[in-house]
mmCIF file of C-alpha atoms in Angstrom:
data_model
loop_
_atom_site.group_PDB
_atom_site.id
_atom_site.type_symbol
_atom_site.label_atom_id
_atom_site.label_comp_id
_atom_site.label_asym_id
_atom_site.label_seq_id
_atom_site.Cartn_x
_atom_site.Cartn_y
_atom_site.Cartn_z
ATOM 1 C CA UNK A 1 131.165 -4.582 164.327
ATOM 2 C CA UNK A 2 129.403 -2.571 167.375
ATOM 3 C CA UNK A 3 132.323 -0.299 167.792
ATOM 4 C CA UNK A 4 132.569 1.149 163.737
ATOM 5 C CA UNK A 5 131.224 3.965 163.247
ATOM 6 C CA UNK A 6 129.199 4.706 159.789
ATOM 7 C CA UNK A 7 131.002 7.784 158.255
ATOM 8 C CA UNK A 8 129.976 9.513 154.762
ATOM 9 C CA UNK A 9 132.594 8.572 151.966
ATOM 10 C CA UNK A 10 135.168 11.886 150.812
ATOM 11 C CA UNK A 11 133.151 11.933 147.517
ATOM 12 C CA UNK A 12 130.026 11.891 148.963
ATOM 13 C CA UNK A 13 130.884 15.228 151.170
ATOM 14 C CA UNK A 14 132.043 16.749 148.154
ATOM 15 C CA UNK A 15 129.115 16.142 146.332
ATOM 16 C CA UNK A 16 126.677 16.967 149.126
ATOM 17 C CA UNK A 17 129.205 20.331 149.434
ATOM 18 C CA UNK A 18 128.524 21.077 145.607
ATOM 19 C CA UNK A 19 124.777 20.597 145.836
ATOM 20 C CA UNK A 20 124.690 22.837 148.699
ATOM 21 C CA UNK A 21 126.617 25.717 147.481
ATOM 22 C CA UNK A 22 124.368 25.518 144.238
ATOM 23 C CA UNK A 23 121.184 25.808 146.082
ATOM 24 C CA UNK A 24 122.639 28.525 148.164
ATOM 25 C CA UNK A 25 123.320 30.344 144.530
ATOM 26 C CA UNK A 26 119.667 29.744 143.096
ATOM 27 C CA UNK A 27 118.402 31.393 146.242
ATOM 28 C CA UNK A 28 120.923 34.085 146.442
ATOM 29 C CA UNK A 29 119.879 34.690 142.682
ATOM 30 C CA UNK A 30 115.963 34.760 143.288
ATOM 31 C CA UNK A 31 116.708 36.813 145.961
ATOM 32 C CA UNK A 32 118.331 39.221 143.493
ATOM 33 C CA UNK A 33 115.399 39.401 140.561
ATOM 34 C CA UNK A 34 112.524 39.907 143.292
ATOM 35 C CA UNK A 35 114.344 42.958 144.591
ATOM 36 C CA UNK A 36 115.010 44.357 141.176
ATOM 37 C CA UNK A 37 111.323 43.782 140.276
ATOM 38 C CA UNK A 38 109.890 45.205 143.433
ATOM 39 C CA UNK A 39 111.674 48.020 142.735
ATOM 40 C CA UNK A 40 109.850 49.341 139.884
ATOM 41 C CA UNK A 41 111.404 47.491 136.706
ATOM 42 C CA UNK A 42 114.674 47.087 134.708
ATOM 43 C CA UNK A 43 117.427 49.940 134.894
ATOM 44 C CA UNK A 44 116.544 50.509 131.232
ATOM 45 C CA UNK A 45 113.411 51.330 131.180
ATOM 46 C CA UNK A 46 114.078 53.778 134.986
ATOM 47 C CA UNK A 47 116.390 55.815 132.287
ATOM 48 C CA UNK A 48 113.750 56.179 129.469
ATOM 49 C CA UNK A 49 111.358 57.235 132.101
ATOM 50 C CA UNK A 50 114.073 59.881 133.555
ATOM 51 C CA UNK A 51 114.523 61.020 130.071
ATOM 52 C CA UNK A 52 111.251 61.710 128.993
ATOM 53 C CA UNK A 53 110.813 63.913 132.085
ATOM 54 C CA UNK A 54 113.408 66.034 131.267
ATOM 55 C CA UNK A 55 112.784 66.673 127.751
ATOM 56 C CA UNK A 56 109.527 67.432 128.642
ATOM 57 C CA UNK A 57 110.878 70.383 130.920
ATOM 58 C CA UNK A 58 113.348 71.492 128.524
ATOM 59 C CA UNK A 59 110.311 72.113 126.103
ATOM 60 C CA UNK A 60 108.283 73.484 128.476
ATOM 61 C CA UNK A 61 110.852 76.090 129.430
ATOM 62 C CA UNK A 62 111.826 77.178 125.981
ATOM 63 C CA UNK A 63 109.896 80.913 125.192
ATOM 64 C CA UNK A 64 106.905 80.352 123.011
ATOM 65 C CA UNK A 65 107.045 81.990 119.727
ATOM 66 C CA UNK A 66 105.682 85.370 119.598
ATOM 67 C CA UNK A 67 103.259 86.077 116.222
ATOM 68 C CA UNK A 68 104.464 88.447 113.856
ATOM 69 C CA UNK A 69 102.778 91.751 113.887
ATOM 70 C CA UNK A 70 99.635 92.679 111.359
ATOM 71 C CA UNK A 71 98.959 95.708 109.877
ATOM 72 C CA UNK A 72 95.780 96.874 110.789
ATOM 73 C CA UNK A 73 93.303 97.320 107.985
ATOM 74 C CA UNK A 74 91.296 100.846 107.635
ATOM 75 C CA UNK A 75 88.012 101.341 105.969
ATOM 76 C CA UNK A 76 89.690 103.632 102.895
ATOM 77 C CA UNK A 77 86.171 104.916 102.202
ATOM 78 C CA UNK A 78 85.202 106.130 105.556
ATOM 79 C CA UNK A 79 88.748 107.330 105.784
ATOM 80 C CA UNK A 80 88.538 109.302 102.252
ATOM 81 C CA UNK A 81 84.974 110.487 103.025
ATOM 82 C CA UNK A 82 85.161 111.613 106.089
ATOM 83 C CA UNK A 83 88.910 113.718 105.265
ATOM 84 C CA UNK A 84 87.967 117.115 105.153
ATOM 85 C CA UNK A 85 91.497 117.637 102.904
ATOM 86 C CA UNK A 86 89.679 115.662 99.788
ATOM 87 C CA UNK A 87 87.691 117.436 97.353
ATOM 88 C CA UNK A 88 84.072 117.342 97.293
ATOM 89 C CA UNK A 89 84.722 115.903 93.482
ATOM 90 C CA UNK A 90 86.619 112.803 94.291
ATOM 91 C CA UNK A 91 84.193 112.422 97.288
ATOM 92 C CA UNK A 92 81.354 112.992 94.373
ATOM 93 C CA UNK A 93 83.686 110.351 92.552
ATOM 94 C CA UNK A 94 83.725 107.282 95.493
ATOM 95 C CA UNK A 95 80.830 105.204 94.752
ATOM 96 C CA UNK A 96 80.190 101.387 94.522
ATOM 97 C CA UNK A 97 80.873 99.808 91.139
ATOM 98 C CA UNK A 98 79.653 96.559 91.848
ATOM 99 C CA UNK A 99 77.126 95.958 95.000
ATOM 100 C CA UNK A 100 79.359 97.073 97.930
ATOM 101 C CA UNK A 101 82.600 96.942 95.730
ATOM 102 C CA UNK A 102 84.732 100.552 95.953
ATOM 103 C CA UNK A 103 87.114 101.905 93.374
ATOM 104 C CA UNK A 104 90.130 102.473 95.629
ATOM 105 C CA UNK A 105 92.982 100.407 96.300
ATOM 106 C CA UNK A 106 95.127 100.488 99.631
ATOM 107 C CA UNK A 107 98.883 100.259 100.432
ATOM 108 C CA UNK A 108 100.766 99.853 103.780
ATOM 109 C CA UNK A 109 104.304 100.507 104.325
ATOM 110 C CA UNK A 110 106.678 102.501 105.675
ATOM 111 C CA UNK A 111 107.160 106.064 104.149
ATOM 112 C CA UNK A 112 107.039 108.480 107.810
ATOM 113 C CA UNK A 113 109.244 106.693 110.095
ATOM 114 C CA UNK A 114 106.171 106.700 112.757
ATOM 115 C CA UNK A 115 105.169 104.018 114.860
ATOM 116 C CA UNK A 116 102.392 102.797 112.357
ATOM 117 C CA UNK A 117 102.700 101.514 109.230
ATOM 118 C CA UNK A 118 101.780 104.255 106.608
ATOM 119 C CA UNK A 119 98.391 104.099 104.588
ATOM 120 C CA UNK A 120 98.403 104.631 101.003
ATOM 121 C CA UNK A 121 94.592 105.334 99.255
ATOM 122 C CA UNK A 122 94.170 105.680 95.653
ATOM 123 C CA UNK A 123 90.656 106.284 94.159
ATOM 124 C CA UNK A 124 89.587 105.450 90.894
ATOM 125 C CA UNK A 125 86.575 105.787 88.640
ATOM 126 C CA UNK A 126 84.421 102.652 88.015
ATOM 127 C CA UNK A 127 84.145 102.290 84.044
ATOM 128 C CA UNK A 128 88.094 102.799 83.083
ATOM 129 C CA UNK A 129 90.065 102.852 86.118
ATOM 130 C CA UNK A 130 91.548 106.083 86.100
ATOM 131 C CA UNK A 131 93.051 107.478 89.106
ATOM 132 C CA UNK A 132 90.855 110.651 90.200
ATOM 133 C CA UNK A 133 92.984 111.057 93.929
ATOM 134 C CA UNK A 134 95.824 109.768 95.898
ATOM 135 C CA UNK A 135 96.382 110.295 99.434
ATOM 136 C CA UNK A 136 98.972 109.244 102.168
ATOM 137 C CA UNK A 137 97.606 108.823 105.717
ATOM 138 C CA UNK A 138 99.978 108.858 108.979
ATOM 139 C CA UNK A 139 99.026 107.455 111.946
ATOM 140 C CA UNK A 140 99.119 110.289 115.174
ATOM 141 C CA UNK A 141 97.582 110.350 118.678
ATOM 142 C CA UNK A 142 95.396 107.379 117.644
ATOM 143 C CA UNK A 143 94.334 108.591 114.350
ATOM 144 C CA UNK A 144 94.664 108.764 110.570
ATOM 145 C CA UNK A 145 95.952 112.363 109.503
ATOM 146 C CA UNK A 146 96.242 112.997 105.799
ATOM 147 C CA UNK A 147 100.044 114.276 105.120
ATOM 148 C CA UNK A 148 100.162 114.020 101.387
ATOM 149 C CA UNK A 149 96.803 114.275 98.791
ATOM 150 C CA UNK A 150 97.040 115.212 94.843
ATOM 151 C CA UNK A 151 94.117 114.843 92.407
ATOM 152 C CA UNK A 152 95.104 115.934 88.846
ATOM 153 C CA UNK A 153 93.888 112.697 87.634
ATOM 154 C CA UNK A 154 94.914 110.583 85.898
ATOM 155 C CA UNK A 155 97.461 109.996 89.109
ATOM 156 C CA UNK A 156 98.341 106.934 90.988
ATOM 157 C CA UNK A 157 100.727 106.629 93.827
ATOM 158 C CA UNK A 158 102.821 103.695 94.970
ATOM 159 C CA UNK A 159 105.284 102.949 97.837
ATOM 160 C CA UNK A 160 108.365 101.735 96.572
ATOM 161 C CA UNK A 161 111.905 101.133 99.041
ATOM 162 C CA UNK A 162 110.377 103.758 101.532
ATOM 163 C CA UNK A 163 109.887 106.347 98.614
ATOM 164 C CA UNK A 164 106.485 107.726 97.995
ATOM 165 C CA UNK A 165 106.130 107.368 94.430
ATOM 166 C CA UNK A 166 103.150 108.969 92.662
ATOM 167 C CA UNK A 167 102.568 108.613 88.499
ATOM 168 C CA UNK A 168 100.970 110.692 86.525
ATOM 169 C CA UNK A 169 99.713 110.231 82.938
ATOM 170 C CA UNK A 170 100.123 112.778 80.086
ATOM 171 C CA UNK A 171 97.420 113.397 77.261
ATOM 172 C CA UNK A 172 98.042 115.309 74.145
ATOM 173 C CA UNK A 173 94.859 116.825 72.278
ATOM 174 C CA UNK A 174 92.922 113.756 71.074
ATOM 175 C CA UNK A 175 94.431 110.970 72.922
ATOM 176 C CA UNK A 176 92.308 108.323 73.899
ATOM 177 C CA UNK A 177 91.867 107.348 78.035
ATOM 178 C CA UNK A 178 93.183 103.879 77.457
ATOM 179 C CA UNK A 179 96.404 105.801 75.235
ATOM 180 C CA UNK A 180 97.976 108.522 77.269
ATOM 181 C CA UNK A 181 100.546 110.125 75.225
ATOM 182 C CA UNK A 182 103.474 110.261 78.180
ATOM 183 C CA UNK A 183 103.536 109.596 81.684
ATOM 184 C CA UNK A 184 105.600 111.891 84.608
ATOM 185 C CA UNK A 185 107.032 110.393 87.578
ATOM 186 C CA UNK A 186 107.696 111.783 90.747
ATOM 187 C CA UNK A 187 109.398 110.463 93.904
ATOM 188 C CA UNK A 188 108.691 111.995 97.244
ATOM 189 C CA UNK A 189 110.712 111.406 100.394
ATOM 190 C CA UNK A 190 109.493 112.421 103.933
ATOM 191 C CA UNK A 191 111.566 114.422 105.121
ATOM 192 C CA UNK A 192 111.172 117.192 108.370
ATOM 193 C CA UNK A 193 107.377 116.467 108.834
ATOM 194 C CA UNK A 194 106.640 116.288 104.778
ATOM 195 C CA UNK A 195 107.046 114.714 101.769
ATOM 196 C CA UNK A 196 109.793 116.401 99.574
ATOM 197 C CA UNK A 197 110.168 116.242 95.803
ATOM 198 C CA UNK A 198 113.436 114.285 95.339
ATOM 199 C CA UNK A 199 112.881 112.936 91.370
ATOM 200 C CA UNK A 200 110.897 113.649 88.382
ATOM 201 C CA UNK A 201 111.104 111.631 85.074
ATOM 202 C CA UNK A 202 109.132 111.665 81.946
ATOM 203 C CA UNK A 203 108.467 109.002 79.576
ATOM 204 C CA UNK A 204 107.432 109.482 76.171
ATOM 205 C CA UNK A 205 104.845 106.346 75.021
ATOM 206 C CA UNK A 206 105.131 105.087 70.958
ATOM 207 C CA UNK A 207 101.920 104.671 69.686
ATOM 208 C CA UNK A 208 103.096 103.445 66.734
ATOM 209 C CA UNK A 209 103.865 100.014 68.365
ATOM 210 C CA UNK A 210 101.944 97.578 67.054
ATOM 211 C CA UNK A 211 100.202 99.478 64.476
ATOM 212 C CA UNK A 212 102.520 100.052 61.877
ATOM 213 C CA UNK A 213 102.772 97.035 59.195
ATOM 214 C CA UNK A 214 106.116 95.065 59.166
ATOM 215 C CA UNK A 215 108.566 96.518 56.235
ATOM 216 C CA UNK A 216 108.735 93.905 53.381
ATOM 217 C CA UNK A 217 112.748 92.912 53.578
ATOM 218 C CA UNK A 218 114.422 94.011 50.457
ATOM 219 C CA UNK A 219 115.256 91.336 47.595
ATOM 220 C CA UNK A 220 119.058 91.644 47.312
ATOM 221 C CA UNK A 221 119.410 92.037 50.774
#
């Protein structure tokens, strides 16, 4: 009995082998998830991090949208006033109608081809609106010139496609102001340094329309 020797059984190695290799595993695995969370987090949320940066550069290094260019506005009165080219009847003419309120209305466009936009001024009288002037202003060297002005009232003049076009009413003996008889239309074109004459129309106005009673149909027809 003194001379045996106490071994382990061949199932007991195994199993001791088996629990061995599985601790070696846990610890190999722990080992794993402490490095990946010292590290800063999953790979998932690395990418959205990465991405966010570089959409925020991509916006930051598209152009920024540059605002579209405003006319600037003119004070038509001072402008009109002040224009030695206007009569001293239209000027006579320009008063308030209402507190500070002035009978002229303003147009911008393009009628010169200059590097301005064009100013269009068309004064009227308080009571019935009738046009009394109408005036083009070009913008040179900084300032307002007046390159177009007619006052045979009643006139009015319009910009319409880059034409300058300019309206002017026809009265026969005894028409009323709020019943011209005929209107004549012009349209002016700027053309070496001026505005040129490049259509005239007329138009004829009923003023039977509306005033004469409806025909009584016949029977039989």
């Amino acid at each position: 009995m003194r001379g045996l020797t106490v071994g382990r059984s061949p199932g007991g190695t195994r199993r001791d082998t088996q629990a061995t290799s599985a601790a070696v595993a846990v610890f190999v695995a722990l080992g794993v998830c402490l490095s990946g969370c010292a590290a800063g987090g999953t790979g998932t949320r690395d990418e959205g991090a990465a991405h966010a940066d570089a959409v925020g550069g991509a916006a930051s290094s598209s152009p920024a949208a540059s605002p579209s260019k405003v006319p600037d506005r003119v004070d038509a009165v001072r402008l009109v006033k002040s224009d030695p080219k206007v009569s001293e009847e239209v000027k006579h003419e320009l008063k308030p109608c209402v507190a500070d309120e002035y009978p002229v209305d303003v147009s911008y466009g393009e009628l010169t081809g200059g590097t301005a936009e064009d100013v269009v001024v068309n004064v009227l009288t308080c009571g019935d609106a009738v046009g009394v002037g109408s005036y083009v202003y070009r913008e040179e060297d900084g300032a307002y010139q007046n390159v177009f002005k007619t006052e045979e009232p009643p006139v009015y003049a319009e910009i319409d496609r880059g034409d300058l076009v300019v309206t002017k009413q026809v009265y026969e003996r005894g028409d009323p102001v709020s019943s011209p008889s005929g209107e004549n239309v012009i349209t002016y074109r700027w053309a070496s340094g001026r505005f040129a004459e490049q259509y005239r129309t007329h138009n004829d106005y009923s003023n039977a329309a509306g005033n004469a009673p409806t025909p009584v149909p016949d029977a039989d027809g």
